[in-house]
């Protein structure tokens, strides 16, 4: 119970990109650590769920990302879901999914670094 409240407080304070970054890191850790069938299936299920949530968010009219970027991310998400489905049906490697997630993590980290380096606008008369 206490853990759930702590997690909820952390997520409430985090921006959407930070939450996405945490989710990709978490899922990639599960995929990389999947050493048996149950852990593999659980990791693949989480990966599929992550991409389902992202695709749904990207498809929302209020999503502020540029249309071209949204389209490319949705395409990646659909590929990732097909890859997850294929890996659930066989024992093929998870390297392609892990690599995609690493790329997503790198992109989100770069976006955060750029945002942190951008100075806040000066507003005259603000205290």
Coordinates of C-alpha atoms in Angstrom, one line a residue:
X1 CA 0.0 0.0 0.0
X2 CA 2.7 2.4 1.0
X3 CA 4.7 1.5 -2.2
X4 CA 1.7 2.3 -4.4
X5 CA 1.3 5.7 -2.8
X6 CA 5.0 6.5 -3.2
X7 CA 4.9 5.5 -6.9
X8 CA 1.8 7.5 -7.5
X9 CA 3.4 10.6 -5.9
X10 CA 6.5 10.1 -8.1
X11 CA 4.5 9.8 -11.2
X12 CA 2.4 12.8 -10.4
X13 CA 5.6 14.9 -10.1
X14 CA 7.1 13.5 -13.3
X15 CA 6.5 14.9 -16.8
X16 CA 5.1 12.6 -19.5
X17 CA 8.5 12.1 -21.1
X18 CA 10.0 11.0 -17.8
X19 CA 7.2 8.5 -17.3
X20 CA 7.8 7.1 -20.8
X21 CA 11.6 6.9 -20.1
X22 CA 11.0 5.0 -16.9
X23 CA 8.6 2.7 -18.7
X24 CA 11.0 1.9 -21.5
X25 CA 13.8 1.3 -19.0
X26 CA 11.6 -1.0 -16.9
X27 CA 10.4 -3.1 -19.9
X28 CA 13.9 -3.3 -21.3
X29 CA 15.1 -4.6 -18.0
X30 CA 12.4 -7.2 -18.0
X31 CA 13.2 -8.3 -21.6
X32 CA 17.0 -8.4 -20.9
X33 CA 16.5 -10.4 -17.8
X34 CA 14.0 -12.9 -19.2
X35 CA 15.7 -16.2 -18.5
X36 CA 12.8 -18.6 -18.6
X37 CA 9.4 -19.0 -20.3
X38 CA 7.3 -17.3 -17.5
X39 CA 9.6 -14.3 -17.3
X40 CA 9.9 -14.0 -21.1
X41 CA 6.1 -14.1 -21.5
X42 CA 5.6 -11.5 -18.7
X43 CA 8.3 -9.2 -20.3
X44 CA 6.7 -9.6 -23.7
X45 CA 3.3 -8.8 -22.3
X46 CA 4.6 -5.7 -20.7
X47 CA 6.3 -4.6 -23.9
X48 CA 3.0 -5.1 -25.9
X49 CA 1.1 -3.1 -23.2
X50 CA 3.6 -0.3 -23.3
X51 CA 3.3 0.1 -27.1
X52 CA -0.5 -0.2 -26.9
X53 CA -0.6 2.7 -24.4
X54 CA 1.8 4.8 -26.5
X55 CA -0.1 4.2 -29.7
X56 CA -3.3 5.1 -28.1
X57 CA -1.8 8.3 -26.7
X58 CA -0.3 9.2 -30.1
X59 CA -3.6 8.8 -31.7
X60 CA -5.3 11.3 -29.4
X61 CA -6.3 14.6 -31.0
X62 CA -4.7 16.5 -28.1
X63 CA -1.3 14.9 -28.6
X64 CA 1.1 17.8 -29.3
X65 CA 3.8 16.0 -31.3
X66 CA 4.2 16.9 -34.9
X67 CA 2.0 14.7 -37.2
X68 CA 5.0 13.2 -39.0
X69 CA 6.7 12.2 -35.8
X70 CA 3.4 10.7 -34.5
X71 CA 3.1 8.7 -37.6
X72 CA 6.6 7.3 -37.4
X73 CA 6.2 6.4 -33.7
X74 CA 2.9 4.7 -34.4
X75 CA 4.6 2.7 -37.2
X76 CA 7.4 1.7 -34.8
X77 CA 4.8 0.7 -32.2
X78 CA 2.9 -1.5 -34.7
X79 CA 6.1 -3.1 -35.7
X80 CA 7.0 -3.7 -32.0
X81 CA 3.6 -5.3 -31.3
X82 CA 4.0 -7.6 -34.3
X83 CA 7.5 -8.5 -33.1
X84 CA 6.2 -9.2 -29.6
X85 CA 3.5 -11.4 -31.0
X86 CA 6.1 -13.3 -33.1
X87 CA 8.4 -13.8 -30.0
X88 CA 5.5 -15.0 -28.0
X89 CA 4.9 -17.7 -30.6
X90 CA 8.5 -18.9 -30.8
X91 CA 11.8 -18.8 -28.9
X92 CA 13.5 -16.2 -31.2
X93 CA 15.7 -13.6 -29.7
X94 CA 14.6 -10.4 -28.1
X95 CA 17.5 -8.4 -29.4
X96 CA 15.5 -6.4 -31.9
X97 CA 12.9 -5.3 -29.3
X98 CA 15.7 -4.4 -26.8
X99 CA 17.5 -2.4 -29.5
X100 CA 14.3 -0.5 -30.4
X101 CA 13.7 0.3 -26.7
X102 CA 17.3 1.4 -26.3
X103 CA 16.8 3.8 -29.2
X104 CA 13.6 5.1 -27.7
X105 CA 15.4 5.6 -24.3
X106 CA 18.3 7.5 -26.1
X107 CA 15.8 9.7 -27.9
X108 CA 13.9 10.5 -24.7
X109 CA 17.1 11.2 -22.8
X110 CA 18.3 13.6 -25.6
X111 CA 14.9 15.3 -25.5
X112 CA 15.2 15.8 -21.8
X113 CA 18.8 17.1 -22.0
X114 CA 17.7 19.6 -24.7
X115 CA 14.8 20.8 -22.6
X116 CA 17.0 21.1 -19.5
X117 CA 19.5 23.2 -21.5
X118 CA 16.9 25.6 -22.8
X119 CA 16.8 28.7 -20.6
X120 CA 13.5 29.8 -19.3
X121 CA 12.1 33.0 -20.9
X122 CA 12.7 36.2 -18.9
X123 CA 9.4 37.9 -18.0
X124 CA 9.8 41.5 -17.1
X125 CA 8.3 42.4 -13.7
X126 CA 8.1 38.8 -12.5
X127 CA 9.4 38.3 -9.0

